[in-house]
Short mmCIF file of C-alpha atoms in Angstrom, two decimals:
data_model
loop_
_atom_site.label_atom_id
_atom_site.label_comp_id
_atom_site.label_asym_id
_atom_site.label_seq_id
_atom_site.Cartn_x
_atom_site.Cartn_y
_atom_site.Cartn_z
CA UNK R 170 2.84 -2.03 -30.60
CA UNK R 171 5.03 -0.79 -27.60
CA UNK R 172 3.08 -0.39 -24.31
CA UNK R 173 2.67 3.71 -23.60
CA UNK R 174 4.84 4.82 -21.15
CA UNK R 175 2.31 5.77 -18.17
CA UNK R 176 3.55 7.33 -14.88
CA UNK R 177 2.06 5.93 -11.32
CA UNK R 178 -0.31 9.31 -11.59
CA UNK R 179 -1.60 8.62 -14.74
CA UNK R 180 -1.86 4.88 -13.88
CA UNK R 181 -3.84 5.69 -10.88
CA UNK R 182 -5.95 7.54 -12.54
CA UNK R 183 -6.87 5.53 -15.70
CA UNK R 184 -7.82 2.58 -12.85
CA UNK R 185 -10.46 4.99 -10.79
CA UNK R 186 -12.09 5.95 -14.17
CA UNK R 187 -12.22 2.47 -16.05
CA UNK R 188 -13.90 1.07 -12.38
CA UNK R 189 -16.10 4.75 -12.70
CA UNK R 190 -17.31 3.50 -15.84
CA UNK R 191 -18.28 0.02 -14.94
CA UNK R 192 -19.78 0.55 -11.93
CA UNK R 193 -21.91 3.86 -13.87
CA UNK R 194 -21.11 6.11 -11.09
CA UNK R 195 -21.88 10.05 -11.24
CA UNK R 196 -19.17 12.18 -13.60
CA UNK R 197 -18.79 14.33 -10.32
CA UNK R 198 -17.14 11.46 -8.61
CA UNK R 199 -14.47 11.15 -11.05
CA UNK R 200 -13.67 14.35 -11.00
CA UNK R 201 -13.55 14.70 -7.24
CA UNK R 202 -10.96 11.44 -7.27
CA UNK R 203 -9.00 12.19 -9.63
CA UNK R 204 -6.85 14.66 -7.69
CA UNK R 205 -5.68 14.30 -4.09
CA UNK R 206 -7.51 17.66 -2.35
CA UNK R 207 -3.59 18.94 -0.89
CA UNK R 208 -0.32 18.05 -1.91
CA UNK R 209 2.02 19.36 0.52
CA UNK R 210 5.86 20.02 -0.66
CA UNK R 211 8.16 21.15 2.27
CA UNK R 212 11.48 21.63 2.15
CA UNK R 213 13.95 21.70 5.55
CA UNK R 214 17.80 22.24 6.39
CA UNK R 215 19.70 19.66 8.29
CA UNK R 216 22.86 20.29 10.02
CA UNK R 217 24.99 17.53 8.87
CA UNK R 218 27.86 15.50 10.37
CA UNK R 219 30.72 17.46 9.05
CA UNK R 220 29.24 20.52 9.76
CA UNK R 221 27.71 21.69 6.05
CA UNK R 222 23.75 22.47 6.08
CA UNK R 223 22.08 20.47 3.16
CA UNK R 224 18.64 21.46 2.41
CA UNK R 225 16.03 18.45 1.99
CA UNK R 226 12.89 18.41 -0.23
CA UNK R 227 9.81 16.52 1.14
CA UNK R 228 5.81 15.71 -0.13
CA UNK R 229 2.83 14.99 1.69
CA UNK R 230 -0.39 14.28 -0.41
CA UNK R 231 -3.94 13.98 0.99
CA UNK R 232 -6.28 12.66 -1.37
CA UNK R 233 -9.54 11.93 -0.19
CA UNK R 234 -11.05 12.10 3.47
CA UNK R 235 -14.62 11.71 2.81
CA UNK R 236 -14.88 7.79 4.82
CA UNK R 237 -12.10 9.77 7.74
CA UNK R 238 -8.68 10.76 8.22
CA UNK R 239 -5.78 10.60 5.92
CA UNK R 240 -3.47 7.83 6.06
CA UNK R 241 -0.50 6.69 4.68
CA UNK R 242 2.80 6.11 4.69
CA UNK R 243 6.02 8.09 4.07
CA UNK R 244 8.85 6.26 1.97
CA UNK R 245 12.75 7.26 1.90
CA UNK R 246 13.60 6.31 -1.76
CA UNK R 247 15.71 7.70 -4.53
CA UNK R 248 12.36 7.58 -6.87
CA UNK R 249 10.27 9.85 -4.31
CA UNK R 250 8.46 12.47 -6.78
CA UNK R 251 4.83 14.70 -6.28
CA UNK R 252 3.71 12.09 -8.57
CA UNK R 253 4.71 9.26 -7.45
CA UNK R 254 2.83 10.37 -3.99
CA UNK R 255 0.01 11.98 -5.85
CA UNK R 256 -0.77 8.10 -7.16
CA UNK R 257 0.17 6.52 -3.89
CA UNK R 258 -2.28 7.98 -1.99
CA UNK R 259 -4.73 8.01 -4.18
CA UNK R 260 -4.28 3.95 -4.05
CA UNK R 261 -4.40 4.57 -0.53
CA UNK R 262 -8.03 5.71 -0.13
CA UNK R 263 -9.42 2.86 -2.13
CA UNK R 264 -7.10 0.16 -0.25
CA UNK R 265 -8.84 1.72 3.08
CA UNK R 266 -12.24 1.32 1.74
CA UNK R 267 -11.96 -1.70 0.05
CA UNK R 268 -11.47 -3.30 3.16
CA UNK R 269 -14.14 -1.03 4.82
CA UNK R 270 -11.55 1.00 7.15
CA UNK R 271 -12.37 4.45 8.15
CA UNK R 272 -9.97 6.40 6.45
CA UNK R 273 -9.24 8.13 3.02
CA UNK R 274 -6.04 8.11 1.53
CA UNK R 275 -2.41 9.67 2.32
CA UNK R 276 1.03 8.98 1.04
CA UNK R 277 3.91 10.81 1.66
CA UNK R 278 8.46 10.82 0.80
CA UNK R 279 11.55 11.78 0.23
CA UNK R 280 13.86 11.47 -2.81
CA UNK R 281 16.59 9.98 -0.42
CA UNK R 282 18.70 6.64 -0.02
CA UNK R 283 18.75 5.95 3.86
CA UNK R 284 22.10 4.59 3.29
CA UNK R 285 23.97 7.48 2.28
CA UNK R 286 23.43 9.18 5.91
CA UNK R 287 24.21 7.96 9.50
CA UNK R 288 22.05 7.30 11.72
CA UNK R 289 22.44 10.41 13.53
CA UNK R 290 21.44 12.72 10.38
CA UNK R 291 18.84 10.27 9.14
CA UNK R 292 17.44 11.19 12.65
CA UNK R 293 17.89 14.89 11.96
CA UNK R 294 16.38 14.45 8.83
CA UNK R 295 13.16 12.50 10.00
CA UNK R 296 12.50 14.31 12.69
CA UNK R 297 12.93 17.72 10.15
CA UNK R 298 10.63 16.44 7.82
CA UNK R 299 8.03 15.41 10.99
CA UNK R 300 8.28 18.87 11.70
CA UNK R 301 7.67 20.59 8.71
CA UNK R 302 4.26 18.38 8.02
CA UNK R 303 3.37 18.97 11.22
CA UNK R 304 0.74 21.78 10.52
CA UNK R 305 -1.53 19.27 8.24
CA UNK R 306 -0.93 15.82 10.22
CA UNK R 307 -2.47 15.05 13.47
CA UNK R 308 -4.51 11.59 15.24
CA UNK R 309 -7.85 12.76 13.81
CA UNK R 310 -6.59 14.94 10.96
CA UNK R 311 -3.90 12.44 8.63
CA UNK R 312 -1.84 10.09 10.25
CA UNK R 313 1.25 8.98 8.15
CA UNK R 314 3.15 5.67 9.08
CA UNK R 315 6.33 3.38 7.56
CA UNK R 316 6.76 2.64 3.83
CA UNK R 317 9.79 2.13 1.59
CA UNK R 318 12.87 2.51 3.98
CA UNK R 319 11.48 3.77 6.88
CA UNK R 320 10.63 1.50 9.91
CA UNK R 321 9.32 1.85 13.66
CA UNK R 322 12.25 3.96 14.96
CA UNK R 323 11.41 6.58 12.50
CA UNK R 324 8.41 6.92 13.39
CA UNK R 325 9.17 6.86 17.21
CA UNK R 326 11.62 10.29 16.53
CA UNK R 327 8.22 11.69 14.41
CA UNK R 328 6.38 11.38 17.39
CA UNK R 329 8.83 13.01 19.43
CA UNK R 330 9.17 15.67 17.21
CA UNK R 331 5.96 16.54 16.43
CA UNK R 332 5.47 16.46 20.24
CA UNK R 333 7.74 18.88 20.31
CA UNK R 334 6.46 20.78 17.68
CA UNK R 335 2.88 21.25 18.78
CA UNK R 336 3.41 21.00 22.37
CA UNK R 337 1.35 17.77 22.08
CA UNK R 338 1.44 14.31 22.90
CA UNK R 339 -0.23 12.05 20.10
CA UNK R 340 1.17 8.93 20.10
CA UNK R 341 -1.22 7.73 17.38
CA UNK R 342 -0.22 10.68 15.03
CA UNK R 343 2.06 7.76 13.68
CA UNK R 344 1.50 4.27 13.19
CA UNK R 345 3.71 1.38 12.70
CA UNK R 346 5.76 2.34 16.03
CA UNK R 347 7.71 -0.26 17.95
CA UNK R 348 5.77 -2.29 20.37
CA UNK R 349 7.72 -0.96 23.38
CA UNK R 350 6.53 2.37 22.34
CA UNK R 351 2.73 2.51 21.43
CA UNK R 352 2.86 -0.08 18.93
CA UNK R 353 0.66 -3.06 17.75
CA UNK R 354 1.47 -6.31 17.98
CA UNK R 355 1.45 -8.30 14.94
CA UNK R 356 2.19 -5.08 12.66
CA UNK R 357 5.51 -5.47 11.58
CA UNK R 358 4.27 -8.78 9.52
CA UNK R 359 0.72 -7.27 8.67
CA UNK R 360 1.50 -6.99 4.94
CA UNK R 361 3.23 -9.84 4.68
CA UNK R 362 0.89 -11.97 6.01
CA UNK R 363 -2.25 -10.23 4.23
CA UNK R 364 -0.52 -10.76 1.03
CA UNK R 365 0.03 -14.71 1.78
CA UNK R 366 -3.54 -14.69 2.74
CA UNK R 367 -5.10 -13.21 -0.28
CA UNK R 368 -2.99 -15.73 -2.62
CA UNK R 369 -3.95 -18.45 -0.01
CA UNK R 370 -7.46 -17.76 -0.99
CA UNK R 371 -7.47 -17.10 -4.54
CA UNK R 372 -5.72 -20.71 -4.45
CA UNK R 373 -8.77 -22.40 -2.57
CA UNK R 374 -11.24 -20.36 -5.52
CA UNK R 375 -8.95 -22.64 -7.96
CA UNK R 376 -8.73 -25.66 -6.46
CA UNK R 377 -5.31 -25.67 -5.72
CA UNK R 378 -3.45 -27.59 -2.98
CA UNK R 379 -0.94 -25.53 -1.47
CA UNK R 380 1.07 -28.71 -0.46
CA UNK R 381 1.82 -28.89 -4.62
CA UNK R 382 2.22 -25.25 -5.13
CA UNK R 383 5.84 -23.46 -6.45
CA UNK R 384 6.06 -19.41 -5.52
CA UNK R 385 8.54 -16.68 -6.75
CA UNK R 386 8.95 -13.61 -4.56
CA UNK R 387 10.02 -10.21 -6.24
CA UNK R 388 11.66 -8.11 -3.60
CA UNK R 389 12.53 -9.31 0.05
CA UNK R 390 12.43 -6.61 2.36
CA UNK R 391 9.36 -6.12 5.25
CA UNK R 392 6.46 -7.16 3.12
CA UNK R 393 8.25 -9.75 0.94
CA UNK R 394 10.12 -11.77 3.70
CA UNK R 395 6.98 -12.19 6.02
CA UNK R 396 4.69 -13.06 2.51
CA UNK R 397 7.26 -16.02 1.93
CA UNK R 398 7.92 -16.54 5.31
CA UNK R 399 3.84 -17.48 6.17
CA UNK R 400 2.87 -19.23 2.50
CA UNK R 401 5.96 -21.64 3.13
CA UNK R 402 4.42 -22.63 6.88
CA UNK R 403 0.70 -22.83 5.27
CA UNK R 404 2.63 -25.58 2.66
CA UNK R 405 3.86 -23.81 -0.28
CA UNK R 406 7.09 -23.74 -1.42
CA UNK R 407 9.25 -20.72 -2.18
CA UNK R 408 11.36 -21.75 -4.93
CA UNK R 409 12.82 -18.14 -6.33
CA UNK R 410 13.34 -15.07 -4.38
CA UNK R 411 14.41 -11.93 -5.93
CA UNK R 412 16.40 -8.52 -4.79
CA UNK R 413 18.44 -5.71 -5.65
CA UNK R 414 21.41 -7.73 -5.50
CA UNK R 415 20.02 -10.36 -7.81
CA UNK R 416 17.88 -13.55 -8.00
CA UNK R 417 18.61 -17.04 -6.08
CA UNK R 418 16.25 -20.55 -6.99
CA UNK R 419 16.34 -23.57 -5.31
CA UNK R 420 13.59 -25.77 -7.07
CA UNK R 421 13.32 -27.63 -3.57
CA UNK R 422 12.57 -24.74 -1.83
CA UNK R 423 14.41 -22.21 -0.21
CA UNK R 424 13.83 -21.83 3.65
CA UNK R 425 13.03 -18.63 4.23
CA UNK R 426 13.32 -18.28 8.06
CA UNK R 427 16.82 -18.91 7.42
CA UNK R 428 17.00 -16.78 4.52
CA UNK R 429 15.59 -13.69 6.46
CA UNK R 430 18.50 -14.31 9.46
CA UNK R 431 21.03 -13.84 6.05
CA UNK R 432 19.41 -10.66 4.83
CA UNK R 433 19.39 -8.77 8.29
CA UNK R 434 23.33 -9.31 7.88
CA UNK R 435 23.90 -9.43 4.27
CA UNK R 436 21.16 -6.96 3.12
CA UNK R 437 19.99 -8.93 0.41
CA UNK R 438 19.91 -12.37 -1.17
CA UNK R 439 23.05 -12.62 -3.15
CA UNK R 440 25.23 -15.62 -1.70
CA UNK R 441 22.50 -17.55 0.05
CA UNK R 442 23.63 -20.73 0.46
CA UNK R 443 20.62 -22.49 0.55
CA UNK R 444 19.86 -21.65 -2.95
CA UNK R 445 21.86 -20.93 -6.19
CA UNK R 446 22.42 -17.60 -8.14
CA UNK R 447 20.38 -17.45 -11.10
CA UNK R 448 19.65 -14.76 -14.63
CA UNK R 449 16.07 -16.19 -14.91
CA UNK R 450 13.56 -13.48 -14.73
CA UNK R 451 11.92 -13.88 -11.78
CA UNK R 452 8.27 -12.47 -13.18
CA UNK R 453 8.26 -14.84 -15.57
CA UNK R 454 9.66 -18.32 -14.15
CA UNK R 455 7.50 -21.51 -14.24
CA UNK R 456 5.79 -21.51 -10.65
CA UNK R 457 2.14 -21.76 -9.77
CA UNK R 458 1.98 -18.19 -7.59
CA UNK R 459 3.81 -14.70 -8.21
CA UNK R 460 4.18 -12.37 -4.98
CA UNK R 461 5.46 -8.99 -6.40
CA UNK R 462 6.76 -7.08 -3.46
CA UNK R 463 9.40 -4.60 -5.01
CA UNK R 464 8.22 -1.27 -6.47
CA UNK R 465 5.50 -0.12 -8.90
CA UNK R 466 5.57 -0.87 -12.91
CA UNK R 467 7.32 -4.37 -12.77
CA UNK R 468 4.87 -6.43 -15.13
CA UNK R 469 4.06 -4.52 -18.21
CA UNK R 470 2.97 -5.29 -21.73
CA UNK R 471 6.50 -6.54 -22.46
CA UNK R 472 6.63 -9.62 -20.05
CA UNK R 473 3.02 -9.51 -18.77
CA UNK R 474 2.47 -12.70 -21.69
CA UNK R 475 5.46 -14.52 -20.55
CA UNK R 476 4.17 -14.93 -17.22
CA UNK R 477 3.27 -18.65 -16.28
CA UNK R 478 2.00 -17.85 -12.54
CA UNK R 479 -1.95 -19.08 -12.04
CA UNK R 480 -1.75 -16.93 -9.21
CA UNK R 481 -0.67 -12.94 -8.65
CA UNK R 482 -0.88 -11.55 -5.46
CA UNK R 483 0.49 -7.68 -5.04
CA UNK R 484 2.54 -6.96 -2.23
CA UNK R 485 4.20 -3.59 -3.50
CA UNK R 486 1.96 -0.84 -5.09
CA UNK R 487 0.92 -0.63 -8.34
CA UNK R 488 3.27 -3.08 -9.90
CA UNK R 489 1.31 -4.47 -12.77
CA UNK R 490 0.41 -1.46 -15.75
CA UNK R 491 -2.69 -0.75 -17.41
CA UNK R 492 -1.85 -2.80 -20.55
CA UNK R 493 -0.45 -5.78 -18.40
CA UNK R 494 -3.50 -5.97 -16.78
CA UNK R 495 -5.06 -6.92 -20.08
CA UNK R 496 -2.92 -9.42 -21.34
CA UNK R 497 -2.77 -11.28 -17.65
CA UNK R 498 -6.91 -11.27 -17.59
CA UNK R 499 -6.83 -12.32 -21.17
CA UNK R 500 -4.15 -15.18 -20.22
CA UNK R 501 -6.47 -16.60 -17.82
CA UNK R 502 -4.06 -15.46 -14.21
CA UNK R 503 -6.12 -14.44 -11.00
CA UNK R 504 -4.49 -11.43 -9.82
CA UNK R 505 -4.99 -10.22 -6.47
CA UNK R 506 -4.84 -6.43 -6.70
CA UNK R 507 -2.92 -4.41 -4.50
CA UNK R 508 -5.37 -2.33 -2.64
CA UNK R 509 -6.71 -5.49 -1.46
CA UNK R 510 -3.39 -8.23 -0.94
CA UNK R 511 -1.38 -5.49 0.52
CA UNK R 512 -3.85 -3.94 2.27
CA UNK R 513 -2.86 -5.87 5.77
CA UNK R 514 -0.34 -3.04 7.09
CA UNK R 515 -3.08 -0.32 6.99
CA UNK R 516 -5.88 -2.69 8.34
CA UNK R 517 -3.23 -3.02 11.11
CA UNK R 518 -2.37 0.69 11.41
CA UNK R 519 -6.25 0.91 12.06
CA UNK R 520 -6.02 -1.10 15.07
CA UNK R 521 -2.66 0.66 16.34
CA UNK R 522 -4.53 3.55 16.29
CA UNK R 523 -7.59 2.51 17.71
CA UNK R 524 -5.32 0.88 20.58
CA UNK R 525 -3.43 4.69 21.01
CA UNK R 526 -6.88 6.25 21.11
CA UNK R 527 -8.43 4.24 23.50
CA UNK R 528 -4.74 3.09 25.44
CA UNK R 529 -5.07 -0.30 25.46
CA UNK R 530 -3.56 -2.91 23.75
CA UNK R 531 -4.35 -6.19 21.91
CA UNK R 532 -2.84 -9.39 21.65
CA UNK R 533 -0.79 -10.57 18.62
CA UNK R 534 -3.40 -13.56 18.08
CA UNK R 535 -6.67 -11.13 18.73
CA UNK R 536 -4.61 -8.50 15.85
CA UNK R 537 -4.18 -11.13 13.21
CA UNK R 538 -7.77 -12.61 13.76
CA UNK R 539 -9.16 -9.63 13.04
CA UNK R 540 -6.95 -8.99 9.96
CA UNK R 541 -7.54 -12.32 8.45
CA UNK R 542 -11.19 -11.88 9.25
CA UNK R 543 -11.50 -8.14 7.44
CA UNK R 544 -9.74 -9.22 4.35
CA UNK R 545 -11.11 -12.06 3.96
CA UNK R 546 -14.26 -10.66 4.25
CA UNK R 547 -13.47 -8.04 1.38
CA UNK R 548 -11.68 -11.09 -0.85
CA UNK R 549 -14.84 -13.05 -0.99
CA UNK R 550 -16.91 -9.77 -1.63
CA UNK R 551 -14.99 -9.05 -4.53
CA UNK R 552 -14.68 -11.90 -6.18
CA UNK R 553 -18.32 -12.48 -6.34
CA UNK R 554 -19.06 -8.62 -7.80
CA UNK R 555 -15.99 -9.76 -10.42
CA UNK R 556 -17.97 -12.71 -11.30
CA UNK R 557 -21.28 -10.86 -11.33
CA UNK R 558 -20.04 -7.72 -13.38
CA UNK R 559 -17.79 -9.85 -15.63
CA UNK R 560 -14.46 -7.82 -14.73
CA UNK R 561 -10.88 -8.68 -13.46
CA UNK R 562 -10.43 -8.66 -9.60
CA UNK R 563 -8.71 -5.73 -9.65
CA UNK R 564 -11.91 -3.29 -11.64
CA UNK R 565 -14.16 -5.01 -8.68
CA UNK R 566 -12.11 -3.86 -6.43
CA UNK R 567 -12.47 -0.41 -6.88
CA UNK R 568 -15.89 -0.92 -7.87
CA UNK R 569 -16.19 -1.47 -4.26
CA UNK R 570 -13.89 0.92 -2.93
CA UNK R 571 -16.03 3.47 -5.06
CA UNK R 572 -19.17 3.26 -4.14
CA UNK R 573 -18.36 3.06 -0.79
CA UNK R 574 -16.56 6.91 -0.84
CA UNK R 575 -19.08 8.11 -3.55
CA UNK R 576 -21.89 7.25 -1.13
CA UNK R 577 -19.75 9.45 1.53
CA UNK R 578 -19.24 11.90 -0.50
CA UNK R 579 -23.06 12.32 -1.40
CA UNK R 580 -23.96 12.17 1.83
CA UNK R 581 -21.67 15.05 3.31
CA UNK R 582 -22.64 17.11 0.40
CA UNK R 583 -19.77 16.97 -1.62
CA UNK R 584 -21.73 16.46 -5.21
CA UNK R 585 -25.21 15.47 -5.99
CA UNK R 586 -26.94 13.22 -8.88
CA UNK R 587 -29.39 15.73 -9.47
CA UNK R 588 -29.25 17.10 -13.11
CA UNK R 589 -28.54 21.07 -13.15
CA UNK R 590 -30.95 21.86 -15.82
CA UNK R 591 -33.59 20.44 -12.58
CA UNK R 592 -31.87 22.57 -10.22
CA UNK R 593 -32.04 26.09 -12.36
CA UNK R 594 -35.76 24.85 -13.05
CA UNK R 595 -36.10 24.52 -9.02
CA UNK R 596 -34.99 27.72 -8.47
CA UNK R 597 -36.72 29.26 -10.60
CA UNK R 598 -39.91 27.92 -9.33
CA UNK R 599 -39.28 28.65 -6.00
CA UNK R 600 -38.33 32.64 -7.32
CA UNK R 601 -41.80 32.88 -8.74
CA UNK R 602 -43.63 31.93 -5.56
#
């Protein structure tokens, strides 16, 4: 029976209530979570180039703030819908608290390829869309940061502009800024490195020597490149790497130091030398670890049983569906679910902005200590409520992540466990006295 087609929203959803379920939370929480509290759609002109005004469409959803501020990041991609950053941040709030970080969840876009502008519209139109979310973003309020296409320089003009904007200086209204300009050391490779981490451990739970151990790496942009680059130095070796321009394999291992220094010229993998061209799917080739790092909805229920990997770790967001899930947990793979392997680059964004707040800054070493440390920390948390409750990695996960924001939301007031039919009674006690 053909898997049934599921968007990210729906996705999203299905997750927070099956992990509801499990962990026997309150009806009231579901239905708090399982709609972001503002959705924000803005749209902007921009003056462009050859002198035409094109008007640009933009979202900004806030899903939950009950553990603290919004936060998220805002992508530049073709695929940008309300959905899409409906779901998005509502991954974002439990990737915060699964790792215990004081925030809820934000996520924000644009249905744009970076590409098709210059650089001096793509400023125009960052520093238009900075502008037009201005009124609902702020340091204590929802601070937004990079994502799919967007980088540190972006977020520099978003600063400016919403500087500008609000006659204000905040520079941690955005995170994952350069280091020369209110940045964090040891950002730019936070996901990366928190998604080599989390397979790094799941390997150790298994008994597996990472000197022995083959890896195939779906997408290499940001997140992908730095997740090969630190797995190869802890001993692994990176056999397949996958882009948009196709797949290369080199089944002694492709160096991928070198193979980042191509794709900042070539913008992608095709013509490596190192390693040769292949039409092998790269979800389903014969390696011991899988690092998806591309977009959402890569493994479903039509390759999900052809995948060999012991080990999934989830750089991008939500790339594995519903049904997928299933077959991989019924197959025996350990899959490292996104709000916890890619969970680095907002454990990092924390400390950027508790540098901004307080204006000091940390080392690189002192940053990635405290990363490792965090997640870590949640990995070995989750995998013993998995083993307790009997449930893939990925339910525990927002097991955790839930009762940590139902608790929140209890205490501020936002629902309570008490039946209604004790309430009404209450009342009507007190009415009689």
């Amino acid at each position: 029976m053909a898997e049934k087609t599921l968007n990210v929203l729906e996705i999203a959803r299905e997750q927070v209530k099956h992990a509801c379920d499990k962990l026997g939370a309150d009806p009231a929480v579901y239905e708090i979570l399982k709609n972001p509290m503002r959705v924000m759609e803005v749209s902007f002109p921009v003056k462009m180039d050859d002198g035409t005004t094109k008007s640009f469409t933009g979202y900004r959803s806030q899903h939950n703030n009950a553990c603290g501020p919004f936060k998220g990041g805002l992508r530049f991609h073709p695929a940008v819908c309300m959905d899409e950053v409906k779901a998005l941040s509502t991954w974002m709030t439990f990737k915060c608290s699964v790792v215990g970080i004081p925030y809820g969840g934000g996520k924000g876009g644009m249905a744009i390829d970076p590409r098709d502008y210059s650089q001096t519209e793509l400023e125009k139109i960052a520093r238009g869309f900075a502008r037009a979310i201005a009124p609902i973003i702020g340091e204590k309020e929802d601070i937004p940061a990079p994502d799919v296409n967007t980088n540190g320089q972006i977020m520099s003009w978003m600063v400016d502009e919403y500087a500008q904007a609000t006659g204000e200086f905040q520079p941690g209204v955005f995170t994952g800024k350069p280091v020369d300009f209110y940045g964090s050391l040891a950002r730019t490779e936070a996901t990366g490195y928190g998604v080599a981490t989390m397979a790094m451990e799941a390997a150790k739970k298994l008994n597996i020597d990472l000197n022995n151990v083959t890896v195939a790496l779906q997408g290499f942009g940001n997140v992908g490149s730095y997740a090969g680059m630190y797995i190869e130095e802890a001993g692994a070796k990176v056999v397949a790497v996958g882009d948009h321009t196709g797949t290369i394999y080199n089944e002694n291992g492709i160096n991928i130091k070198a193979l980042m220094e191509y794709n900042k010229v070539n913008r992608g993998v095709k013509g490596f030398e190192g390693a040769e061209h292949t039409e092998d799917n790269i979800l389903t080739m014969d390696v011991d670890i899988l690092m998806p790092c591309a977009l959402e909805n890569q493994l479903t229920s039509e390759n999900a049983g052809d995948v060999k990997a012991k080990i999934i770790s989830e750089g991008a967001n939500g790339p594995t569906t519903p049904e997928a899930d299933k077959i991989l947990s019924k197959n025996g793979t350990t899959l490292v679910p996104d709000i916890l392997a890619n969970s680095g680059g907002v454990t990092v964004s924390y400390f950027e902005w508790v540098q901004n707040l307080s204006r000091y800054n940390w080392s690189f070493e002192e940053v990635q200590t405290k990363q490792k440390k965090l997640m870590v920390d949640a990995f070995e948390d989750i995998w013993s409520l998995a083993k307790e409750y009997e449930v893939d990695m990925r339910t525990a996960a927002y097991m955790m992540s839930i009762k940590r924001i139902a608790d929140a939301m209890k205490m501020r007031g936002w629902y309570s466990d008490t039946p209604q039919t004790e309430i009404v009674e209450e009342k009507a006690l007190l009415a009689t006295e």
